[in-house]
Amino acid sequence: MSNYHVKNLEEYFQVYRKSVRDPETFWGEIAEENFLWRKPWDTVLEYNFEKPEITWYKGAKLNITENCIDRHLYARGEKTAIIFEPNDPKEKAEHISYNQLHDRVCRFANVLKENGIKKGDRVCIYLPMIPELAISLLACARIGAIHSVVFAGFSAKAISTRINDCDCKMVITSDGSFRGSKTIDLKGIVDDALESCDGIETVLVVKRIHSEITMVEGRDRWLQPLLDEASNMCQPEIMDAEDPLFILYTSGSTGQPKGMVHSTAGYMVYTAYTFKNVFQYREDDVYWCTADIGWITGHSYIVYGPLANGATTVLFEGVPAYPDWGRFWEVVEKHKVNQFYTAPTAIRALAKERLDFSEKHDLSSLKILGTVGEPINEEAWHWYNDTIGKKKCPIVDTWWQTETGGIMISPIPFSTPTIPTFATLPLPGIQPTLMDEVGEELSGNMVSGRLCIKFPWPSMARTIWGNHKRFKETYFSAYKDMYFTGDGALRNSTGYYRITGRVDDVIIVSGHNLGTAPIEDSINEHPAVSESAIVGFPHDVKGSALYGYVILKETGETRNHDNLRKEINQIITEHIGPIAKLDKIQFTSGLPKTRSGKIMRRILRKIAEKDASNLGDTSTLLNPEVVQEIMDNAL
Ligand code: PRX
């Protein structure tokens, strides 16, 4: 039996028990047997959740790109590492072998160096889903620079906030991006962002859509000529196990986005381990995760996890509806995809479309179907299972977070019996628990509470960039000696976990985490607005959509309210991005508040959910009369 590859339920239980009984031996063996180290570690784990301080593989030295690329060259040099499937199905797919990937990453790494980037520097990457995106991550990692990828749907303001928060020296972007039948002017957005970023010395620009753009002299450089000139050999920078590999921003319920910092060795070991087991990857399989590399799912399960296993990973530039809703299935058929990993919001959107979009394609290569990002509803689960998997492909409902770095709770396919909507059991090494609101651990089964993790795992985030205090407060202060996830969950009679949703003010819209406070802050910048509150309400494709309650400064506002709604969404788009737009905006004269001035979101949520029959006790409100008004005008 190997710890690294769990093949049946009995092995899972054995391996799991070992991982809990003796985590250090467990993770020590996995690391030793499956990766390339320049120097072994002194200790496997040191930790203190109080501070919090977490150190895996202390003293070890490595480079993650040697593990993801170089060590495969001997046996798999000609094997395809990345299949690039462009937005336009008429454009030829590109197969990048491990040898070619090595060449391209080394050239790119040398370009970074020649442009003044060195170990520890932060590089902002704002690119569409093209090979250069994966390659730029790896090029940074090759020389020890810390990448900070910003999803290429975020606005100029969101980019500049992220660039300034971690003092990036460089931006890597493209002239533009293709998105279905549209193009997006990425370089123009970056130019706007950089008006408020003094630290950026260089912008490297990939030519993708061949649009007319402005190149700022002394700052902007086309990438391709530099790559052509660069050497294809680049010695990897030898990194400490705990050196930061990347920063990735995620929304909090309040304040600025949090720059989650991931380390090198622990992240590598855990993403590789979970990729192997959750997708039961075999040597000749073709694996496809439809996420964007701008999110953690893409970092861990398009780039690092698959490549660390020498896998073939599909990188898809397009969208599910272009040229029509059959695109995913056309790509599955074309590349004979074996493992397919997507999000519930995509599944729901696809399930609404005609059956022949999937029926006309040969999906018989599929072995395993995955889902991530938000709770999957039963109907979507069954559609995925029946229509796509033909009831033969186990569904892995994988629960995890930007902060956890890798998948935490998930079935092992062909081993763990699945139940719709249950993420099922913790992966080896993961010790989840449920807590009640007063801090008591809920023992036994058939309970629901707040999901916490009792013991460190290798890929957990180490800090929030520049704000360790916030890291401690957000994740390690709610419950003593535990990592608090912010999610609610229940445990059924067999010990399976079902994630019920966020217990804080984060709303997941189409799988994207959105904090309410930053959206409210941007709405409040509209000159006609005095106050606002955002809640989520159920939406049949997005999972949740946003409902805004807005108080105007002048109640006698004469302007057309629909125009005002448009302006508010425009401000949100500028500040955050179109993903944070509100579906419904209700103007109101007041918001229900407690006597201490806190908005009672519970009431607003119920009204938005059209479930106002039981609003609970409203007598403690400062202004109970406003509730009736809000109910009467609900949208
Ligand atoms: O609420 C949980 C939900 O997504 C949150 C994490 O979002 P993010 O950091 O953007 O990472 C998403 C991709 C890993 C979690 O706190 N979530 C994620 N996966 C699931 C889920 N909710 C239910 N079921 C899941 N499988």
Short mmCIF file of N, CA and C and ligand atoms in Angstrom, two decimals, residues 248-251 260 291 295-298 301 341 344 371-376 396-407 409 421-423 451 483 485-488 498-504 506 508 511-514, ligand 1:
data_model
loop_
_atom_site.label_atom_id
_atom_site.label_comp_id
_atom_site.label_asym_id
_atom_site.label_seq_id
_atom_site.Cartn_x
_atom_site.Cartn_y
_atom_site.Cartn_z
N LEU A 248 -2.37 35.31 -3.47
CA LEU A 248 -3.62 35.33 -4.23
C LEU A 248 -4.68 36.00 -3.37
N TYR A 249 -5.32 37.00 -3.95
CA TYR A 249 -6.28 37.78 -3.16
C TYR A 249 -7.64 37.11 -3.12
N THR A 250 -8.27 37.19 -1.96
CA THR A 250 -9.63 36.68 -1.82
C THR A 250 -10.42 37.69 -0.99
N SER A 251 -11.73 37.77 -1.25
CA SER A 251 -12.53 38.78 -0.54
C SER A 251 -12.77 38.36 0.89
N MET A 260 -3.67 36.23 0.35
CA MET A 260 -3.28 34.99 1.01
C MET A 260 -1.90 34.56 0.50
N ALA A 291 -11.69 25.94 -14.60
CA ALA A 291 -11.54 27.18 -13.84
C ALA A 291 -10.57 28.13 -14.55
N TRP A 295 -8.00 32.15 -10.28
CA TRP A 295 -8.52 31.70 -8.98
C TRP A 295 -7.64 30.57 -8.45
N ILE A 296 -7.83 30.25 -7.19
CA ILE A 296 -6.98 29.21 -6.58
C ILE A 296 -7.16 27.86 -7.29
N THR A 297 -8.37 27.57 -7.77
CA THR A 297 -8.59 26.27 -8.41
C THR A 297 -7.65 26.11 -9.60
N GLY A 298 -7.46 27.20 -10.35
CA GLY A 298 -6.55 27.14 -11.49
C GLY A 298 -5.09 27.01 -11.06
N TYR A 301 -4.98 23.29 -9.46
CA TYR A 301 -5.43 22.11 -10.23
C TYR A 301 -5.48 22.33 -11.74
N TYR A 341 -13.40 18.84 -14.42
CA TYR A 341 -13.59 19.51 -13.12
C TYR A 341 -14.18 20.89 -13.38
N PRO A 344 -20.48 24.37 -9.92
CA PRO A 344 -21.94 24.21 -9.97
C PRO A 344 -22.64 25.25 -10.84
N THR A 371 -16.61 18.85 -9.02
CA THR A 371 -17.28 20.14 -8.82
C THR A 371 -16.65 20.85 -7.63
N VAL A 372 -16.64 22.18 -7.70
CA VAL A 372 -16.01 22.99 -6.67
C VAL A 372 -16.54 24.41 -6.69
N GLY A 373 -16.49 25.05 -5.54
CA GLY A 373 -16.70 26.50 -5.49
C GLY A 373 -17.91 26.94 -4.70
N GLU A 374 -18.90 26.09 -4.61
CA GLU A 374 -20.11 26.44 -3.86
C GLU A 374 -20.89 25.14 -3.68
N PRO A 375 -21.89 25.16 -2.81
CA PRO A 375 -22.68 23.93 -2.66
C PRO A 375 -23.36 23.58 -3.97
N ILE A 376 -23.35 22.32 -4.31
CA ILE A 376 -24.05 21.89 -5.53
C ILE A 376 -25.45 21.40 -5.11
N VAL A 396 -16.88 13.93 -7.83
CA VAL A 396 -16.14 14.37 -6.65
C VAL A 396 -16.55 15.82 -6.33
N ASP A 397 -17.32 15.94 -5.26
CA ASP A 397 -17.74 17.25 -4.78
C ASP A 397 -16.65 17.69 -3.82
N THR A 398 -15.79 18.60 -4.28
CA THR A 398 -14.57 18.92 -3.53
C THR A 398 -14.75 20.23 -2.77
N TRP A 399 -14.65 20.15 -1.46
CA TRP A 399 -14.73 21.38 -0.68
C TRP A 399 -13.33 21.85 -0.30
N TRP A 400 -13.08 23.11 -0.55
CA TRP A 400 -11.82 23.74 -0.12
C TRP A 400 -11.91 25.23 -0.35
N GLN A 401 -10.81 25.95 -0.14
CA GLN A 401 -10.82 27.42 -0.18
C GLN A 401 -9.48 27.95 -0.68
N THR A 402 -9.47 29.22 -1.08
CA THR A 402 -8.21 29.88 -1.43
C THR A 402 -7.21 29.68 -0.29
N GLU A 403 -7.70 29.81 0.92
CA GLU A 403 -6.83 29.73 2.09
C GLU A 403 -6.27 28.34 2.32
N THR A 404 -7.01 27.31 1.91
CA THR A 404 -6.54 25.95 2.21
C THR A 404 -5.56 25.45 1.16
N GLY A 405 -5.47 26.14 0.04
CA GLY A 405 -4.49 25.78 -1.00
C GLY A 405 -4.85 24.55 -1.81
N GLY A 406 -5.45 23.57 -1.16
CA GLY A 406 -5.80 22.33 -1.84
C GLY A 406 -7.12 21.77 -1.32
N ILE A 407 -7.59 20.73 -1.99
CA ILE A 407 -8.88 20.11 -1.67
C ILE A 407 -8.81 19.46 -0.28
N ILE A 409 -12.02 18.27 1.67
CA ILE A 409 -13.06 17.27 1.88
C ILE A 409 -13.56 16.86 0.52
N THR A 421 -24.87 16.24 -2.99
CA THR A 421 -24.69 17.42 -2.13
C THR A 421 -23.74 17.22 -0.94
N PHE A 422 -23.20 16.03 -0.79
CA PHE A 422 -22.24 15.81 0.30
C PHE A 422 -20.82 15.77 -0.26
N ALA A 423 -19.95 16.58 0.34
CA ALA A 423 -18.53 16.51 -0.04
C ALA A 423 -17.89 15.26 0.57
N LEU A 451 -17.70 24.97 10.50
CA LEU A 451 -16.64 24.05 10.10
C LEU A 451 -15.27 24.61 10.45
N TYR A 483 -8.39 26.29 13.02
CA TYR A 483 -8.55 27.13 11.82
C TYR A 483 -10.05 27.20 11.55
N THR A 485 -13.11 28.13 9.12
CA THR A 485 -13.26 28.24 7.66
C THR A 485 -14.22 29.34 7.22
N GLY A 486 -15.13 29.76 8.11
CA GLY A 486 -16.18 30.71 7.69
C GLY A 486 -17.37 30.01 7.08
N ASP A 487 -17.32 28.68 6.98
CA ASP A 487 -18.44 27.92 6.40
C ASP A 487 -19.23 27.19 7.48
N GLY A 488 -20.50 26.99 7.19
CA GLY A 488 -21.32 26.12 8.00
C GLY A 488 -21.38 24.75 7.35
N ARG A 498 -21.56 17.84 4.72
CA ARG A 498 -22.23 18.60 3.68
C ARG A 498 -22.04 20.07 4.03
N ILE A 499 -21.51 20.82 3.06
CA ILE A 499 -21.23 22.23 3.32
C ILE A 499 -22.52 23.00 3.04
N THR A 500 -22.96 23.80 4.02
CA THR A 500 -24.24 24.47 3.83
C THR A 500 -24.08 25.91 3.34
N GLY A 501 -22.90 26.48 3.48
CA GLY A 501 -22.69 27.84 2.96
C GLY A 501 -21.94 28.70 3.95
N ARG A 502 -21.70 29.94 3.56
CA ARG A 502 -20.93 30.85 4.40
C ARG A 502 -21.73 31.25 5.64
N VAL A 503 -21.04 31.44 6.73
CA VAL A 503 -21.73 31.95 7.92
C VAL A 503 -21.34 33.41 8.17
N ASP A 504 -20.56 33.98 7.27
CA ASP A 504 -20.19 35.40 7.42
C ASP A 504 -20.82 36.21 6.27
N VAL A 506 -19.83 36.92 3.40
CA VAL A 506 -19.29 36.66 2.06
C VAL A 506 -20.41 35.97 1.29
N ILE A 508 -21.40 33.97 -2.31
CA ILE A 508 -20.76 33.32 -3.45
C ILE A 508 -21.68 33.41 -4.66
N GLY A 511 -19.88 31.11 -8.08
CA GLY A 511 -18.61 30.55 -7.61
C GLY A 511 -17.57 31.59 -7.21
N HIS A 512 -17.89 32.89 -7.33
CA HIS A 512 -16.92 33.91 -6.94
C HIS A 512 -17.27 34.45 -5.57
N ASN A 513 -16.29 34.47 -4.69
CA ASN A 513 -16.51 35.01 -3.35
C ASN A 513 -16.59 36.53 -3.40
N LEU A 514 -17.66 37.07 -2.89
CA LEU A 514 -17.77 38.53 -2.86
C LEU A 514 -18.09 38.98 -1.44
O1 PRX B 1 -18.07 28.51 1.01
C1 PRX B 1 -17.15 27.57 0.50
C2 PRX B 1 -17.29 27.50 -1.00
O2 PRX B 1 -16.33 28.38 -1.54
C3 PRX B 1 -15.59 29.01 -0.47
C4 PRX B 1 -14.17 29.21 -0.90
O3 PRX B 1 -14.11 30.05 -2.00
P1 PRX B 1 -12.74 30.35 -2.71
O4 PRX B 1 -11.73 30.74 -1.70
O5 PRX B 1 -13.03 31.29 -3.82
O6 PRX B 1 -12.29 28.97 -3.32
C5 PRX B 1 -13.13 28.34 -4.22
C6 PRX B 1 -12.42 27.18 -4.84
C7 PRX B 1 -11.71 26.31 -3.91
C8 PRX B 1 -15.73 28.06 0.67
O7 PRX B 1 -15.49 28.70 1.90
N1 PRX B 1 -17.05 26.15 -1.51
C9 PRX B 1 -15.97 25.71 -2.17
N2 PRX B 1 -16.14 24.43 -2.55
C10 PRX B 1 -17.35 24.04 -2.12
C11 PRX B 1 -17.93 25.14 -1.45
N3 PRX B 1 -19.15 25.05 -0.87
C12 PRX B 1 -19.79 23.88 -0.95
N4 PRX B 1 -19.31 22.79 -1.59
C13 PRX B 1 -18.10 22.82 -2.18
N5 PRX B 1 -17.66 21.75 -2.83
#
